Amino acid sequence: MENIKIIENIFALSGYENDLALFLLSETKGYVDEGYIDKLGNVILRKKGTGEKLLINVPISSDGFFISHITEDFKGKIKGVGNICYEKMLGKRVRNRDGKIIGVIMSDSNEVKDEDDLYVDFGAYKKEDVLVKVGDVLEVFEKSFEVGDNLYGVSVDRCLNLSAHLDIIKNLNTDFDLYYCFSVMDNTGFKGAKTAAFSINPDICITSSLSYENLKETDIKLNKGVVVRIKDSHIIVNKNLRDMVIKKLSQNLVPYQLEVLSNSGLSNNEIMYLNNGILTANINLPAKEAGGLIKTVNKNDYKEFKKGLIAIINKG
């Protein structure tokens, strides 16, 4: 968990994840047999083993904006990248790739419907005061904070997922021929995950992402343990793989929740169709959207999430 402050300070918009990729590669050096950044920018790690080939896919990208136009009154019009909920963007601070806060998202509309209703106010009254140009990228940024057993922040869910896997990689004792893919461009069609899976051609792929309490169609709750997704709009998890995951969690006394979705899902579950077919599952960290863009993650869930994934990957 100590890595979260470092991770949240690294700019990682889809297509611009290189700084984060370099950090992840550096942090895992010495704990794996191979590590490199592929052509698309994915971080690929390998810990050699004699068993089946297992791929752990962990998305790393954040959401944000491109500057599409500078208005005559020196405001920045924006185009979204990723899963943007535009009506929740008002008043949010944005930073550039150097990490500098350069503006606030504002609107002159009474009702925000899409990106066209928003602009970035740079506090500028002349051209020289505008610190961006058309084509530059921005990211919403707020520091995470802790209250009681929960952590809160705009990107606390994504950052804790990554932090957990850095810890997991340092505590592995597995027979699997294990690959890790910290995948890029996950929120623009999971392009990184699909290309990496095609290249690695694993027997099994486990994607480790996030499941949200707020979705109407689920019973997911914070402080109730790891989320095992068994169905979504893209996949029904193979029963043998599902049973193996649940058995490992139960044997290691890891609390878990089953998730069944109809209208939502990760398009990277299309990994299962690659090559001659890849057994695919999702093991997720539960989170909650606590208002605006603030997310909540429970510290006990974080601990059990790490414990559960180590149990699934390791020997026995």
PDB file of N, CA and C in Angstrom, residues 123-194:
ATOM      1  N   GLY A 123      -7.497  30.185 -15.857  1.00  0.00           N
ATOM      2  CA  GLY A 123      -7.240  31.425 -15.135  1.00  0.00           C
ATOM      3  C   GLY A 123      -6.426  32.399 -15.972  1.00  0.00           C
ATOM      4  N   ALA A 124      -6.561  32.295 -17.292  1.00  0.00           N
ATOM      5  CA  ALA A 124      -5.738  33.074 -18.217  1.00  0.00           C
ATOM      6  C   ALA A 124      -6.536  34.219 -18.837  1.00  0.00           C
ATOM      7  N   TYR A 125      -5.868  35.348 -19.003  1.00  0.00           N
ATOM      8  CA  TYR A 125      -6.506  36.511 -19.626  1.00  0.00           C
ATOM      9  C   TYR A 125      -5.714  37.009 -20.823  1.00  0.00           C
ATOM     10  N   LYS A 126      -4.643  36.322 -21.135  1.00  0.00           N
ATOM     11  CA  LYS A 126      -3.901  36.583 -22.365  1.00  0.00           C
ATOM     12  C   LYS A 126      -3.275  35.289 -22.849  1.00  0.00           C
ATOM     13  N   LYS A 127      -2.949  35.239 -24.130  1.00  0.00           N
ATOM     14  CA  LYS A 127      -2.506  34.007 -24.776  1.00  0.00           C
ATOM     15  C   LYS A 127      -1.283  33.400 -24.097  1.00  0.00           C
ATOM     16  N   GLU A 128      -0.377  34.242 -23.632  1.00  0.00           N
ATOM     17  CA  GLU A 128       0.862  33.742 -23.041  1.00  0.00           C
ATOM     18  C   GLU A 128       0.631  32.985 -21.737  1.00  0.00           C
ATOM     19  N   ASP A 129      -0.523  33.204 -21.109  1.00  0.00           N
ATOM     20  CA  ASP A 129      -0.811  32.547 -19.830  1.00  0.00           C
ATOM     21  C   ASP A 129      -1.405  31.151 -20.001  1.00  0.00           C
ATOM     22  N   VAL A 130      -1.758  30.790 -21.229  1.00  0.00           N
ATOM     23  CA  VAL A 130      -2.296  29.453 -21.493  1.00  0.00           C
ATOM     24  C   VAL A 130      -1.127  28.488 -21.647  1.00  0.00           C
ATOM     25  N   LEU A 131      -1.047  27.500 -20.769  1.00  0.00           N
ATOM     26  CA  LEU A 131       0.117  26.617 -20.702  1.00  0.00           C
ATOM     27  C   LEU A 131      -0.037  25.343 -21.531  1.00  0.00           C
ATOM     28  N   VAL A 132      -1.101  25.262 -22.335  1.00  0.00           N
ATOM     29  CA  VAL A 132      -1.302  24.085 -23.177  1.00  0.00           C
ATOM     30  C   VAL A 132      -1.563  24.516 -24.611  1.00  0.00           C
ATOM     31  N   LYS A 133      -1.514  23.537 -25.500  1.00  0.00           N
ATOM     32  CA  LYS A 133      -1.838  23.761 -26.902  1.00  0.00           C
ATOM     33  C   LYS A 133      -2.730  22.628 -27.373  1.00  0.00           C
ATOM     34  N   VAL A 134      -3.328  22.798 -28.530  1.00  0.00           N
ATOM     35  CA  VAL A 134      -4.178  21.750 -29.096  1.00  0.00           C
ATOM     36  C   VAL A 134      -3.365  20.456 -29.243  1.00  0.00           C
ATOM     37  N   GLY A 135      -3.961  19.360 -28.773  1.00  0.00           N
ATOM     38  CA  GLY A 135      -3.287  18.067 -28.828  1.00  0.00           C
ATOM     39  C   GLY A 135      -2.642  17.654 -27.525  1.00  0.00           C
ATOM     40  N   ASP A 136      -2.505  18.590 -26.578  1.00  0.00           N
ATOM     41  CA  ASP A 136      -1.963  18.231 -25.268  1.00  0.00           C
ATOM     42  C   ASP A 136      -2.977  17.401 -24.485  1.00  0.00           C
ATOM     43  N   VAL A 137      -2.486  16.644 -23.515  1.00  0.00           N
ATOM     44  CA  VAL A 137      -3.347  15.762 -22.726  1.00  0.00           C
ATOM     45  C   VAL A 137      -3.349  16.191 -21.262  1.00  0.00           C
ATOM     46  N   LEU A 138      -4.504  15.971 -20.629  1.00  0.00           N
ATOM     47  CA  LEU A 138      -4.705  16.343 -19.228  1.00  0.00           C
ATOM     48  C   LEU A 138      -5.347  15.184 -18.480  1.00  0.00           C
ATOM     49  N   GLU A 139      -5.164  15.198 -17.168  1.00  0.00           N
ATOM     50  CA  GLU A 139      -5.680  14.138 -16.315  1.00  0.00           C
ATOM     51  C   GLU A 139      -6.278  14.777 -15.065  1.00  0.00           C
ATOM     52  N   VAL A 140      -7.447  14.296 -14.640  1.00  0.00           N
ATOM     53  CA  VAL A 140      -8.029  14.766 -13.381  1.00  0.00           C
ATOM     54  C   VAL A 140      -7.152  14.281 -12.235  1.00  0.00           C
ATOM     55  N   PHE A 141      -6.900  15.167 -11.277  1.00  0.00           N
ATOM     56  CA  PHE A 141      -6.023  14.774 -10.169  1.00  0.00           C
ATOM     57  C   PHE A 141      -6.520  15.313  -8.834  1.00  0.00           C
ATOM     58  N   GLU A 142      -6.656  14.423  -7.876  1.00  0.00           N
ATOM     59  CA  GLU A 142      -6.895  14.758  -6.472  1.00  0.00           C
ATOM     60  C   GLU A 142      -6.127  13.738  -5.638  1.00  0.00           C
ATOM     61  N   LYS A 143      -5.461  14.177  -4.603  1.00  0.00           N
ATOM     62  CA  LYS A 143      -4.708  13.258  -3.749  1.00  0.00           C
ATOM     63  C   LYS A 143      -5.650  12.351  -2.970  1.00  0.00           C
ATOM     64  N   SER A 144      -5.237  11.106  -2.798  1.00  0.00           N
ATOM     65  CA  SER A 144      -6.026  10.166  -2.007  1.00  0.00           C
ATOM     66  C   SER A 144      -5.861  10.479  -0.525  1.00  0.00           C
ATOM     67  N   PHE A 145      -6.817   9.992   0.271  1.00  0.00           N
ATOM     68  CA  PHE A 145      -6.748  10.196   1.718  1.00  0.00           C
ATOM     69  C   PHE A 145      -7.410   9.018   2.418  1.00  0.00           C
ATOM     70  N   GLU A 146      -7.152   8.895   3.700  1.00  0.00           N
ATOM     71  CA  GLU A 146      -7.583   7.746   4.486  1.00  0.00           C
ATOM     72  C   GLU A 146      -8.475   8.207   5.631  1.00  0.00           C
ATOM     73  N   VAL A 147      -9.611   7.524   5.808  1.00  0.00           N
ATOM     74  CA  VAL A 147     -10.501   7.766   6.943  1.00  0.00           C
ATOM     75  C   VAL A 147     -10.934   6.406   7.485  1.00  0.00           C
ATOM     76  N   GLY A 148     -10.587   6.112   8.727  1.00  0.00           N
ATOM     77  CA  GLY A 148     -10.947   4.822   9.309  1.00  0.00           C
ATOM     78  C   GLY A 148     -10.353   3.674   8.523  1.00  0.00           C
ATOM     79  N   ASP A 149     -11.194   2.720   8.129  1.00  0.00           N
ATOM     80  CA  ASP A 149     -10.730   1.540   7.389  1.00  0.00           C
ATOM     81  C   ASP A 149     -10.812   1.712   5.880  1.00  0.00           C
ATOM     82  N   ASN A 150     -11.133   2.909   5.417  1.00  0.00           N
ATOM     83  CA  ASN A 150     -11.294   3.143   3.985  1.00  0.00           C
ATOM     84  C   ASN A 150     -10.259   4.120   3.450  1.00  0.00           C
ATOM     85  N   LEU A 151      -9.975   3.980   2.154  1.00  0.00           N
ATOM     86  CA  LEU A 151      -9.169   4.948   1.424  1.00  0.00           C
ATOM     87  C   LEU A 151     -10.040   5.561   0.338  1.00  0.00           C
ATOM     88  N   TYR A 152      -9.846   6.861   0.096  1.00  0.00           N
ATOM     89  CA  TYR A 152     -10.676   7.607  -0.835  1.00  0.00           C
ATOM     90  C   TYR A 152      -9.783   8.355  -1.827  1.00  0.00           C
ATOM     91  N   GLY A 153     -10.283   8.510  -3.056  1.00  0.00           N
ATOM     92  CA  GLY A 153      -9.551   9.290  -4.036  1.00  0.00           C
ATOM     93  C   GLY A 153     -10.094   9.086  -5.437  1.00  0.00           C
ATOM     94  N   VAL A 154      -9.709   9.974  -6.340  1.00  0.00           N
ATOM     95  CA  VAL A 154     -10.163   9.892  -7.728  1.00  0.00           C
ATOM     96  C   VAL A 154      -9.649   8.618  -8.393  1.00  0.00           C
ATOM     97  N   SER A 155      -8.410   8.250  -8.103  1.00  0.00           N
ATOM     98  CA  SER A 155      -7.820   7.066  -8.740  1.00  0.00           C
ATOM     99  C   SER A 155      -7.352   6.039  -7.722  1.00  0.00           C
ATOM    100  N   VAL A 156      -7.889   6.106  -6.505  1.00  0.00           N
ATOM    101  CA  VAL A 156      -7.407   5.217  -5.442  1.00  0.00           C
ATOM    102  C   VAL A 156      -7.655   3.748  -5.780  1.00  0.00           C
ATOM    103  N   ASP A 157      -8.735   3.448  -6.491  1.00  0.00           N
ATOM    104  CA  ASP A 157      -9.043   2.062  -6.857  1.00  0.00           C
ATOM    105  C   ASP A 157      -8.004   1.498  -7.816  1.00  0.00           C
ATOM    106  N   ARG A 158      -7.721   2.253  -8.874  1.00  0.00           N
ATOM    107  CA  ARG A 158      -6.717   1.819  -9.861  1.00  0.00           C
ATOM    108  C   ARG A 158      -5.334   1.705  -9.221  1.00  0.00           C
ATOM    109  N   CYS A 159      -4.974   2.687  -8.399  1.00  0.00           N
ATOM    110  CA  CYS A 159      -3.644   2.700  -7.790  1.00  0.00           C
ATOM    111  C   CYS A 159      -3.462   1.561  -6.791  1.00  0.00           C
ATOM    112  N   LEU A 160      -4.506   1.254  -6.014  1.00  0.00           N
ATOM    113  CA  LEU A 160      -4.411   0.151  -5.059  1.00  0.00           C
ATOM    114  C   LEU A 160      -4.331  -1.197  -5.772  1.00  0.00           C
ATOM    115  N   ASN A 161      -5.032  -1.332  -6.882  1.00  0.00           N
ATOM    116  CA  ASN A 161      -4.933  -2.563  -7.668  1.00  0.00           C
ATOM    117  C   ASN A 161      -3.489  -2.787  -8.124  1.00  0.00           C
ATOM    118  N   LEU A 162      -2.862  -1.730  -8.625  1.00  0.00           N
ATOM    119  CA  LEU A 162      -1.471  -1.844  -9.065  1.00  0.00           C
ATOM    120  C   LEU A 162      -0.538  -2.105  -7.891  1.00  0.00           C
ATOM    121  N   SER A 163      -0.746  -1.394  -6.797  1.00  0.00           N
ATOM    122  CA  SER A 163       0.088  -1.569  -5.609  1.00  0.00           C
ATOM    123  C   SER A 163       0.011  -3.002  -5.089  1.00  0.00           C
ATOM    124  N   ALA A 164      -1.191  -3.563  -5.096  1.00  0.00           N
ATOM    125  CA  ALA A 164      -1.371  -4.943  -4.637  1.00  0.00           C
ATOM    126  C   ALA A 164      -0.534  -5.908  -5.463  1.00  0.00           C
ATOM    127  N   HIS A 165      -0.536  -5.719  -6.766  1.00  0.00           N
ATOM    128  CA  HIS A 165       0.194  -6.652  -7.628  1.00  0.00           C
ATOM    129  C   HIS A 165       1.706  -6.496  -7.504  1.00  0.00           C
ATOM    130  N   LEU A 166       2.174  -5.308  -7.195  1.00  0.00           N
ATOM    131  CA  LEU A 166       3.602  -5.164  -6.923  1.00  0.00           C
ATOM    132  C   LEU A 166       3.998  -5.991  -5.703  1.00  0.00           C
ATOM    133  N   ASP A 167       3.137  -5.992  -4.688  1.00  0.00           N
ATOM    134  CA  ASP A 167       3.398  -6.819  -3.503  1.00  0.00           C
ATOM    135  C   ASP A 167       3.293  -8.309  -3.828  1.00  0.00           C
ATOM    136  N   ILE A 168       2.296  -8.667  -4.624  1.00  0.00           N
ATOM    137  CA  ILE A 168       2.080 -10.075  -4.981  1.00  0.00           C
ATOM    138  C   ILE A 168       3.292 -10.640  -5.718  1.00  0.00           C
ATOM    139  N   ILE A 169       3.821  -9.876  -6.662  1.00  0.00           N
ATOM    140  CA  ILE A 169       4.960 -10.334  -7.460  1.00  0.00           C
ATOM    141  C   ILE A 169       6.167 -10.642  -6.574  1.00  0.00           C
ATOM    142  N   LYS A 170       6.269  -9.931  -5.457  1.00  0.00           N
ATOM    143  CA  LYS A 170       7.407 -10.123  -4.546  1.00  0.00           C
ATOM    144  C   LYS A 170       7.196 -11.295  -3.585  1.00  0.00           C
ATOM    145  N   ASN A 171       6.044 -11.966  -3.677  1.00  0.00           N
ATOM    146  CA  ASN A 171       5.731 -13.065  -2.754  1.00  0.00           C
ATOM    147  C   ASN A 171       5.234 -14.305  -3.487  1.00  0.00           C
ATOM    148  N   LEU A 172       5.826 -14.575  -4.637  1.00  0.00           N
ATOM    149  CA  LEU A 172       5.367 -15.689  -5.459  1.00  0.00           C
ATOM    150  C   LEU A 172       6.235 -16.929  -5.280  1.00  0.00           C
ATOM    151  N   ASN A 173       5.579 -18.081  -5.244  1.00  0.00           N
ATOM    152  CA  ASN A 173       6.248 -19.386  -5.222  1.00  0.00           C
ATOM    153  C   ASN A 173       5.356 -20.336  -6.005  1.00  0.00           C
ATOM    154  N   THR A 174       5.480 -20.284  -7.307  1.00  0.00           N
ATOM    155  CA  THR A 174       4.493 -20.928  -8.174  1.00  0.00           C
ATOM    156  C   THR A 174       5.116 -21.947  -9.121  1.00  0.00           C
ATOM    157  N   ASP A 175       4.316 -22.934  -9.501  1.00  0.00           N
ATOM    158  CA  ASP A 175       4.713 -23.888 -10.539  1.00  0.00           C
ATOM    159  C   ASP A 175       4.277 -23.417 -11.924  1.00  0.00           C
ATOM    160  N   PHE A 176       3.333 -22.479 -11.978  1.00  0.00           N
ATOM    161  CA  PHE A 176       2.890 -21.958 -13.267  1.00  0.00           C
ATOM    162  C   PHE A 176       4.068 -21.345 -14.024  1.00  0.00           C
ATOM    163  N   ASP A 177       4.012 -21.437 -15.332  1.00  0.00           N
ATOM    164  CA  ASP A 177       4.871 -20.598 -16.164  1.00  0.00           C
ATOM    165  C   ASP A 177       4.141 -19.259 -16.221  1.00  0.00           C
ATOM    166  N   LEU A 178       4.526 -18.361 -15.333  1.00  0.00           N
ATOM    167  CA  LEU A 178       3.715 -17.187 -15.017  1.00  0.00           C
ATOM    168  C   LEU A 178       4.141 -15.960 -15.807  1.00  0.00           C
ATOM    169  N   TYR A 179       3.156 -15.337 -16.442  1.00  0.00           N
ATOM    170  CA  TYR A 179       3.358 -14.059 -17.119  1.00  0.00           C
ATOM    171  C   TYR A 179       2.474 -13.002 -16.463  1.00  0.00           C
ATOM    172  N   TYR A 180       3.014 -11.812 -16.362  1.00  0.00           N
ATOM    173  CA  TYR A 180       2.231 -10.652 -15.947  1.00  0.00           C
ATOM    174  C   TYR A 180       2.184  -9.675 -17.106  1.00  0.00           C
ATOM    175  N   CYS A 181       1.021  -9.099 -17.342  1.00  0.00           N
ATOM    176  CA  CYS A 181       0.902  -7.996 -18.295  1.00  0.00           C
ATOM    177  C   CYS A 181       0.244  -6.823 -17.589  1.00  0.00           C
ATOM    178  N   PHE A 182       1.013  -5.772 -17.335  1.00  0.00           N
ATOM    179  CA  PHE A 182       0.435  -4.506 -16.900  1.00  0.00           C
ATOM    180  C   PHE A 182       0.040  -3.782 -18.184  1.00  0.00           C
ATOM    181  N   SER A 183      -1.246  -3.843 -18.517  1.00  0.00           N
ATOM    182  CA  SER A 183      -1.685  -3.526 -19.872  1.00  0.00           C
ATOM    183  C   SER A 183      -2.110  -2.072 -20.039  1.00  0.00           C
ATOM    184  N   VAL A 184      -1.764  -1.521 -21.202  1.00  0.00           N
ATOM    185  CA  VAL A 184      -2.068  -0.133 -21.538  1.00  0.00           C
ATOM    186  C   VAL A 184      -3.342  -0.053 -22.375  1.00  0.00           C
ATOM    187  N   MET A 185      -3.860   1.165 -22.466  1.00  0.00           N
ATOM    188  CA  MET A 185      -5.036   1.474 -23.287  1.00  0.00           C
ATOM    189  C   MET A 185      -6.230   0.585 -22.961  1.00  0.00           C
ATOM    190  N   ASP A 186      -6.359   0.224 -21.687  1.00  0.00           N
ATOM    191  CA  ASP A 186      -7.469  -0.644 -21.281  1.00  0.00           C
ATOM    192  C   ASP A 186      -8.808   0.056 -21.383  1.00  0.00           C
ATOM    193  N   ASN A 187      -8.826   1.387 -21.190  1.00  0.00           N
ATOM    194  CA  ASN A 187     -10.095   2.098 -21.233  1.00  0.00           C
ATOM    195  C   ASN A 187     -10.410   2.665 -22.613  1.00  0.00           C
ATOM    196  N   THR A 188      -9.696   2.207 -23.609  1.00  0.00           N
ATOM    197  CA  THR A 188     -10.031   2.550 -24.994  1.00  0.00           C
ATOM    198  C   THR A 188     -10.129   1.274 -25.829  1.00  0.00           C
ATOM    199  N   GLY A 189     -10.656   0.218 -25.223  1.00  0.00           N
ATOM    200  CA  GLY A 189     -10.866  -1.027 -25.944  1.00  0.00           C
ATOM    201  C   GLY A 189      -9.928  -2.153 -25.571  1.00  0.00           C
ATOM    202  N   PHE A 190      -9.185  -2.008 -24.478  1.00  0.00           N
ATOM    203  CA  PHE A 190      -8.299  -3.068 -23.982  1.00  0.00           C
ATOM    204  C   PHE A 190      -7.329  -3.560 -25.054  1.00  0.00           C
ATOM    205  N   LYS A 191      -6.807  -2.599 -25.813  1.00  0.00           N
ATOM    206  CA  LYS A 191      -5.919  -2.970 -26.925  1.00  0.00           C
ATOM    207  C   LYS A 191      -4.634  -3.626 -26.439  1.00  0.00           C
ATOM    208  N   GLY A 192      -4.079  -3.107 -25.342  1.00  0.00           N
ATOM    209  CA  GLY A 192      -2.843  -3.677 -24.827  1.00  0.00           C
ATOM    210  C   GLY A 192      -3.010  -5.105 -24.366  1.00  0.00           C
ATOM    211  N   ALA A 193      -4.081  -5.370 -23.627  1.00  0.00           N
ATOM    212  CA  ALA A 193      -4.318  -6.712 -23.086  1.00  0.00           C
ATOM    213  C   ALA A 193      -4.503  -7.734 -24.199  1.00  0.00           C
ATOM    214  N   LYS A 194      -5.249  -7.367 -25.221  1.00  0.00           N
ATOM    215  CA  LYS A 194      -5.528  -8.313 -26.300  1.00  0.00           C
ATOM    216  C   LYS A 194      -4.267  -8.671 -27.080  1.00  0.00           C
TER     217      LYS A 194
END
